[in-house]
mmCIF file of C-alpha atoms and ligand atoms in Angstrom:
data_model
loop_
_atom_site.group_PDB
_atom_site.id
_atom_site.type_symbol
_atom_site.label_atom_id
_atom_site.label_comp_id
_atom_site.label_asym_id
_atom_site.label_seq_id
_atom_site.Cartn_x
_atom_site.Cartn_y
_atom_site.Cartn_z
ATOM 1 C CA UNK R 6 -13.598 -12.058 4.949
ATOM 2 C CA UNK R 7 -10.477 -10.007 4.387
ATOM 3 C CA UNK R 8 -10.702 -6.524 2.936
ATOM 4 C CA UNK R 9 -10.112 -5.933 -0.774
ATOM 5 C CA UNK R 10 -8.273 -2.673 -1.326
ATOM 6 C CA UNK R 11 -7.372 -0.599 -4.348
ATOM 7 C CA UNK R 12 -4.949 2.110 -3.207
ATOM 8 C CA UNK R 13 -3.572 4.835 -5.441
ATOM 9 C CA UNK R 14 -0.021 6.063 -4.897
ATOM 10 C CA UNK R 15 0.256 9.464 -6.565
ATOM 11 C CA UNK R 16 3.951 9.733 -5.595
ATOM 12 C CA UNK R 17 5.280 13.303 -6.175
ATOM 13 C CA UNK R 18 2.650 14.245 -8.755
ATOM 14 C CA UNK R 19 -0.195 16.776 -9.019
ATOM 15 C CA UNK R 20 -0.158 20.336 -7.775
ATOM 16 C CA UNK R 21 -2.826 21.349 -5.273
ATOM 17 C CA UNK R 22 -5.603 22.234 -7.742
ATOM 18 C CA UNK R 23 -4.944 19.299 -10.064
ATOM 19 C CA UNK R 24 -4.920 16.937 -7.089
ATOM 20 C CA UNK R 25 -8.270 18.249 -5.876
ATOM 21 C CA UNK R 26 -9.818 17.861 -9.329
ATOM 22 C CA UNK R 27 -8.492 14.321 -9.721
ATOM 23 C CA UNK R 28 -9.737 13.261 -6.296
ATOM 24 C CA UNK R 29 -13.180 14.842 -6.851
ATOM 25 C CA UNK R 30 -13.514 12.962 -10.136
ATOM 26 C CA UNK R 31 -12.453 9.681 -8.534
ATOM 27 C CA UNK R 32 -14.842 10.196 -5.639
ATOM 28 C CA UNK R 33 -17.787 10.856 -7.946
ATOM 29 C CA UNK R 34 -16.986 7.888 -10.127
ATOM 30 C CA UNK R 35 -16.336 5.339 -7.364
ATOM 31 C CA UNK R 36 -18.996 6.230 -4.841
ATOM 32 C CA UNK R 37 -21.482 3.738 -6.290
ATOM 33 C CA UNK R 38 -18.821 1.153 -7.130
ATOM 34 C CA UNK R 39 -17.285 0.331 -3.746
ATOM 35 C CA UNK R 40 -19.262 -2.179 -1.759
ATOM 36 C CA UNK R 41 -18.993 -5.039 0.715
ATOM 37 C CA UNK R 42 -15.446 -5.608 1.909
ATOM 38 C CA UNK R 43 -13.965 -3.304 -0.706
ATOM 39 C CA UNK R 44 -12.042 -0.130 0.153
ATOM 40 C CA UNK R 45 -10.491 2.584 -2.001
ATOM 41 C CA UNK R 46 -7.554 4.590 -0.661
ATOM 42 C CA UNK R 47 -5.853 7.555 -2.309
ATOM 43 C CA UNK R 48 -2.320 8.215 -1.034
ATOM 44 C CA UNK R 49 -1.485 11.776 -2.030
ATOM 45 C CA UNK R 50 1.348 14.234 -1.297
ATOM 46 C CA UNK R 51 1.121 15.957 2.111
ATOM 47 C CA UNK R 52 -0.191 19.269 0.747
ATOM 48 C CA UNK R 53 -3.401 17.610 -0.461
ATOM 49 C CA UNK R 54 -4.279 15.531 2.564
ATOM 50 C CA UNK R 55 -6.353 17.979 4.594
ATOM 51 C CA UNK R 56 -8.537 18.976 1.652
ATOM 52 C CA UNK R 57 -8.940 15.428 0.322
ATOM 53 C CA UNK R 58 -10.007 14.191 3.767
ATOM 54 C CA UNK R 59 -12.650 16.909 3.890
ATOM 55 C CA UNK R 60 -13.950 15.854 0.457
ATOM 56 C CA UNK R 61 -14.009 12.179 1.510
ATOM 57 C CA UNK R 62 -15.634 12.683 4.892
ATOM 58 C CA UNK R 63 -19.036 11.249 3.904
ATOM 59 C CA UNK R 64 -17.688 8.576 1.567
ATOM 60 C CA UNK R 65 -17.913 5.443 3.696
ATOM 61 C CA UNK R 66 -15.402 3.255 1.866
ATOM 62 C CA UNK R 67 -13.035 5.827 0.377
ATOM 63 C CA UNK R 68 -10.096 6.945 2.526
ATOM 64 C CA UNK R 69 -7.098 9.213 2.261
ATOM 65 C CA UNK R 70 -3.557 8.008 2.840
ATOM 66 C CA UNK R 71 -0.076 9.516 3.140
ATOM 67 C CA UNK R 72 3.061 8.144 1.483
ATOM 68 C CA UNK R 73 5.395 8.371 4.467
ATOM 69 C CA UNK R 74 5.539 9.471 8.119
ATOM 70 C CA UNK R 75 8.379 10.234 10.516
ATOM 71 C CA UNK R 76 9.145 7.697 13.233
ATOM 72 C CA UNK R 77 9.226 10.229 16.094
ATOM 73 C CA UNK R 78 6.175 11.831 17.678
ATOM 74 C CA UNK R 79 7.421 15.455 17.448
ATOM 75 C CA UNK R 80 10.572 17.544 17.653
ATOM 76 C CA UNK R 81 13.423 19.129 15.743
ATOM 77 C CA UNK R 82 13.114 17.213 12.460
ATOM 78 C CA UNK R 83 12.973 19.978 9.879
ATOM 79 C CA UNK R 84 10.787 19.129 6.920
ATOM 80 C CA UNK R 85 9.210 16.035 8.446
ATOM 81 C CA UNK R 86 5.606 15.093 9.250
ATOM 82 C CA UNK R 87 4.499 12.916 12.192
ATOM 83 C CA UNK R 88 1.750 10.310 12.285
ATOM 84 C CA UNK R 89 -0.116 12.404 14.819
ATOM 85 C CA UNK R 90 -0.174 15.317 12.341
ATOM 86 C CA UNK R 91 -1.503 13.012 9.627
ATOM 87 C CA UNK R 92 -4.178 11.711 11.932
ATOM 88 C CA UNK R 93 -5.189 15.273 12.852
ATOM 89 C CA UNK R 94 -6.190 15.974 9.218
ATOM 90 C CA UNK R 95 -8.234 12.794 8.798
ATOM 91 C CA UNK R 96 -5.643 10.552 7.133
ATOM 92 C CA UNK R 97 -6.351 6.825 7.698
ATOM 93 C CA UNK R 98 -3.583 4.941 5.856
ATOM 94 C CA UNK R 99 0.174 5.483 5.455
ATOM 95 C CA UNK R 100 2.386 3.801 2.852
ATOM 96 C CA UNK R 101 5.628 2.697 4.497
ATOM 97 C CA UNK R 102 8.758 1.217 2.950
ATOM 98 C CA UNK R 103 7.943 1.864 -0.691
ATOM 99 C CA UNK R 104 11.017 0.822 -2.694
ATOM 100 C CA UNK R 105 11.559 4.453 -3.728
ATOM 101 C CA UNK R 106 11.868 5.391 -0.031
ATOM 102 C CA UNK R 107 14.199 2.441 0.558
ATOM 103 C CA UNK R 108 16.304 3.287 -2.508
ATOM 104 C CA UNK R 109 16.451 7.120 -2.525
ATOM 105 C CA UNK R 110 16.070 7.881 1.183
ATOM 106 C CA UNK R 111 17.998 4.965 2.664
ATOM 107 C CA UNK R 112 15.052 3.571 4.634
ATOM 108 C CA UNK R 113 15.892 0.139 6.001
ATOM 109 C CA UNK R 114 13.889 -2.511 7.807
ATOM 110 C CA UNK R 115 14.936 -1.285 11.285
ATOM 111 C CA UNK R 116 13.791 2.274 10.576
ATOM 112 C CA UNK R 117 10.586 1.007 8.981
ATOM 113 C CA UNK R 118 9.825 -1.041 12.100
ATOM 114 C CA UNK R 119 9.919 2.226 14.100
ATOM 115 C CA UNK R 120 7.761 4.030 11.542
ATOM 116 C CA UNK R 121 5.245 1.177 11.685
ATOM 117 C CA UNK R 122 5.019 1.556 15.478
ATOM 118 C CA UNK R 123 4.496 5.322 15.223
ATOM 119 C CA UNK R 124 1.776 4.916 12.593
ATOM 120 C CA UNK R 125 -0.075 2.279 14.627
ATOM 121 C CA UNK R 126 0.209 4.296 17.844
ATOM 122 C CA UNK R 127 -1.788 7.003 16.095
ATOM 123 C CA UNK R 128 -4.500 4.588 14.982
ATOM 124 C CA UNK R 129 -3.465 4.786 11.334
ATOM 125 C CA UNK R 130 -3.068 1.740 9.120
ATOM 126 C CA UNK R 131 0.327 1.103 7.532
ATOM 127 C CA UNK R 132 0.428 -0.150 3.942
ATOM 128 C CA UNK R 133 3.785 -1.843 4.377
ATOM 129 C CA UNK R 134 5.686 -2.447 1.120
ATOM 130 C CA UNK R 135 8.091 -5.264 0.440
ATOM 131 C CA UNK R 136 9.708 -6.571 -2.717
ATOM 132 C CA UNK R 137 12.925 -7.728 -4.310
ATOM 133 C CA UNK R 138 15.181 -6.045 -6.862
ATOM 134 C CA UNK R 139 15.838 -7.536 -10.299
ATOM 135 C CA UNK R 140 19.257 -8.714 -9.146
ATOM 136 C CA UNK R 141 17.735 -10.448 -6.122
ATOM 137 C CA UNK R 142 15.135 -12.154 -8.315
ATOM 138 C CA UNK R 143 17.679 -13.281 -10.866
ATOM 139 C CA UNK R 144 20.012 -14.634 -8.182
ATOM 140 C CA UNK R 145 17.105 -16.680 -6.815
ATOM 141 C CA UNK R 146 17.261 -15.242 -3.288
ATOM 142 C CA UNK R 147 14.000 -13.312 -3.440
ATOM 143 C CA UNK R 148 12.175 -15.467 -0.896
ATOM 144 C CA UNK R 149 14.919 -14.729 1.636
ATOM 145 C CA UNK R 150 14.797 -10.984 0.910
ATOM 146 C CA UNK R 151 11.034 -10.819 1.351
ATOM 147 C CA UNK R 152 11.178 -12.936 4.488
ATOM 148 C CA UNK R 153 13.724 -10.632 6.114
ATOM 149 C CA UNK R 154 11.727 -7.522 5.101
ATOM 150 C CA UNK R 155 8.656 -8.816 6.922
ATOM 151 C CA UNK R 156 10.548 -10.351 9.839
ATOM 152 C CA UNK R 157 12.573 -7.200 10.527
ATOM 153 C CA UNK R 158 9.915 -4.671 9.511
ATOM 154 C CA UNK R 159 6.676 -5.952 11.052
ATOM 155 C CA UNK R 160 7.028 -9.289 12.862
ATOM 156 C CA UNK R 161 7.879 -7.510 16.132
ATOM 157 C CA UNK R 162 4.182 -6.473 16.318
ATOM 158 C CA UNK R 163 1.636 -8.152 18.559
ATOM 159 C CA UNK R 164 -0.980 -10.179 16.660
ATOM 160 C CA UNK R 165 -3.497 -7.470 17.475
ATOM 161 C CA UNK R 166 -1.359 -4.721 15.917
ATOM 162 C CA UNK R 167 -0.333 -6.910 12.992
ATOM 163 C CA UNK R 168 -4.033 -7.356 12.157
ATOM 164 C CA UNK R 169 -4.307 -3.601 11.476
ATOM 165 C CA UNK R 170 -1.626 -3.773 8.792
ATOM 166 C CA UNK R 171 -1.965 -4.029 5.019
ATOM 167 C CA UNK R 172 0.989 -5.535 3.128
ATOM 168 C CA UNK R 173 1.911 -4.648 -0.439
ATOM 169 C CA UNK R 174 4.172 -6.859 -2.529
ATOM 170 C CA UNK R 175 5.892 -4.625 -5.077
ATOM 171 C CA UNK R 176 8.714 -6.249 -7.026
ATOM 172 C CA UNK R 177 11.185 -3.389 -7.585
ATOM 173 C CA UNK R 178 11.775 -4.536 -11.170
ATOM 174 C CA UNK R 179 8.083 -3.869 -11.913
ATOM 175 C CA UNK R 180 7.924 -0.348 -10.462
ATOM 176 C CA UNK R 181 7.710 2.432 -13.020
ATOM 177 C CA UNK R 182 9.114 0.086 -15.672
ATOM 178 C CA UNK R 183 5.889 -0.960 -17.366
ATOM 179 C CA UNK R 184 6.882 -4.579 -16.610
ATOM 180 C CA UNK R 185 4.378 -6.406 -14.415
ATOM 181 C CA UNK R 186 5.000 -9.606 -12.518
ATOM 182 C CA UNK R 187 2.945 -12.362 -14.150
ATOM 183 C CA UNK R 188 -0.072 -13.378 -12.119
ATOM 184 C CA UNK R 189 1.704 -16.688 -11.319
ATOM 185 C CA UNK R 190 4.858 -14.908 -10.126
ATOM 186 C CA UNK R 191 2.818 -12.549 -7.958
ATOM 187 C CA UNK R 192 0.586 -15.321 -6.562
ATOM 188 C CA UNK R 193 3.657 -17.395 -5.660
ATOM 189 C CA UNK R 194 5.029 -14.583 -3.498
ATOM 190 C CA UNK R 195 1.663 -13.664 -1.978
ATOM 191 C CA UNK R 196 1.119 -17.299 -0.960
ATOM 192 C CA UNK R 197 4.636 -17.374 0.520
ATOM 193 C CA UNK R 198 3.965 -14.196 2.534
ATOM 194 C CA UNK R 199 0.677 -15.616 3.829
ATOM 195 C CA UNK R 200 2.420 -18.827 4.887
ATOM 196 C CA UNK R 201 5.066 -16.836 6.780
ATOM 197 C CA UNK R 202 2.321 -14.853 8.530
ATOM 198 C CA UNK R 203 0.541 -18.095 9.458
ATOM 199 C CA UNK R 204 3.774 -19.502 10.955
ATOM 200 C CA UNK R 205 4.219 -16.381 13.076
ATOM 201 C CA UNK R 206 0.631 -15.401 14.016
ATOM 202 C CA UNK R 207 -1.536 -18.407 13.119
ATOM 203 C CA UNK R 208 -3.818 -19.147 10.215
ATOM 204 C CA UNK R 209 -6.691 -16.859 11.272
ATOM 205 C CA UNK R 210 -4.473 -13.762 11.218
ATOM 206 C CA UNK R 211 -2.901 -14.914 7.923
ATOM 207 C CA UNK R 212 -6.294 -15.471 6.298
ATOM 208 C CA UNK R 213 -7.467 -12.014 7.374
ATOM 209 C CA UNK R 214 -4.386 -10.091 6.178
ATOM 210 C CA UNK R 215 -4.900 -8.021 3.043
ATOM 211 C CA UNK R 216 -1.917 -8.385 0.686
ATOM 212 C CA UNK R 217 -1.860 -6.012 -2.284
ATOM 213 C CA UNK R 218 0.108 -6.328 -5.493
ATOM 214 C CA UNK R 219 1.908 -3.232 -6.764
ATOM 215 C CA UNK R 220 4.132 -2.520 -9.736
ATOM 216 C CA UNK R 221 2.796 -1.355 -13.109
ATOM 217 C CA UNK R 222 -0.711 -2.587 -12.274
ATOM 218 C CA UNK R 223 -3.166 -1.127 -14.820
ATOM 219 C CA UNK R 224 -6.741 -1.619 -16.093
ATOM 220 C CA UNK R 225 -5.530 -4.305 -18.521
ATOM 221 C CA UNK R 226 -3.737 -6.582 -16.071
ATOM 222 C CA UNK R 227 -5.649 -5.891 -12.817
ATOM 223 C CA UNK R 228 -8.420 -8.468 -13.366
ATOM 224 C CA UNK R 229 -6.032 -11.361 -13.841
ATOM 225 C CA UNK R 230 -3.839 -10.324 -10.914
ATOM 226 C CA UNK R 231 -6.785 -9.741 -8.554
ATOM 227 C CA UNK R 232 -8.306 -13.100 -9.487
ATOM 228 C CA UNK R 233 -5.392 -14.873 -7.786
ATOM 229 C CA UNK R 234 -6.285 -16.528 -4.508
ATOM 230 C CA UNK R 235 -3.848 -14.545 -2.345
ATOM 231 C CA UNK R 236 -3.964 -11.172 -4.126
ATOM 232 C CA UNK R 237 -6.412 -8.847 -2.384
ATOM 233 C CA UNK R 238 -6.109 -5.758 -4.547
ATOM 234 C CA UNK R 239 -3.441 -3.380 -5.711
ATOM 235 C CA UNK R 240 -1.217 -0.432 -4.901
ATOM 236 C CA UNK R 241 -1.457 1.573 -8.089
ATOM 237 C CA UNK R 242 1.220 4.003 -9.304
ATOM 238 C CA UNK R 243 0.916 5.695 -12.728
ATOM 239 C CA UNK R 244 -2.637 4.472 -13.398
ATOM 240 C CA UNK R 245 -3.873 6.238 -10.239
ATOM 241 C CA UNK R 246 -3.107 9.603 -11.865
ATOM 242 C CA UNK R 247 -5.912 9.175 -14.415
ATOM 243 C CA UNK R 248 -9.385 8.966 -12.916
ATOM 244 C CA UNK R 249 -10.762 6.656 -15.632
ATOM 245 C CA UNK R 250 -7.883 4.155 -15.351
ATOM 246 C CA UNK R 251 -7.982 4.156 -11.564
ATOM 247 C CA UNK R 252 -11.737 3.678 -11.437
ATOM 248 C CA UNK R 253 -11.537 0.894 -14.044
ATOM 249 C CA UNK R 254 -9.132 -0.894 -11.699
ATOM 250 C CA UNK R 255 -11.536 -0.343 -8.772
ATOM 251 C CA UNK R 256 -14.366 -1.831 -10.869
ATOM 252 C CA UNK R 257 -12.320 -4.977 -11.450
ATOM 253 C CA UNK R 258 -13.712 -6.297 -8.170
ATOM 254 C CA UNK R 259 -17.363 -5.938 -9.212
HETATM 255 C C1 3PY X 312 3.927 1.472 -9.219
HETATM 256 O O1 3PY X 312 2.897 0.939 -9.648
HETATM 257 O O2 3PY X 312 4.840 1.801 -9.975
HETATM 258 C C2 3PY X 312 4.084 1.737 -7.783
HETATM 259 O O3 3PY X 312 5.171 2.046 -7.362
HETATM 260 C C3 3PY X 312 2.918 1.656 -6.876
HETATM 261 O O4 3PY X 312 3.248 2.003 -5.571
#
């Protein structure tokens, strides 16, 4: 059975103390809610990661994630953080290729392929984001865009490495806009992604790959989205900044 994941993406929000309070609340509220194949991940800014990992150390199914990592192992890259550094403070997941990183920091598929390698080499799990812009959806070429994002970003991996990956479909037009893809629109893309994985790595790998939906996912729409056959949870933006909303989304699986 593939893992069901609800991952929060705090983005550049919460100072140190507010982040600690939010995470402590979430931890208390979810500890009796996560069971079976379900996992909760909180992807926080770098300054929080060490402390959040310490708080989560006894929580079996709650993990801490980062929102980015540099592609190189170490060196003269002022202001950057390596996967090895993340691993050294107990981080387990790393979001890669979020559309905000692609848009504002010029991250392309080739760079993201290198970041994916660095993350995996340090035994961390990438949450690899893909998704089309509004223009790409309206022009009808969104299948092509998504196909090239996965082909160029992660299809160079061995089947063994690919199995450690989580994918997140986040249509750019649904990020921070309050607009959500309908459950049919999201399911259509998730099924397409799973078919592409099956063509490349076989049906067992495809069936075991967790594919999250992201983009204005909230307590009101999560149940319908997560009920879709190929949607295995969500990458949650704004709603992850309020403990009650985030935990309500986690409870959707119960
Ligand atoms: C959103 O929900 O807006 C996100 O970007 C989640 O990553």
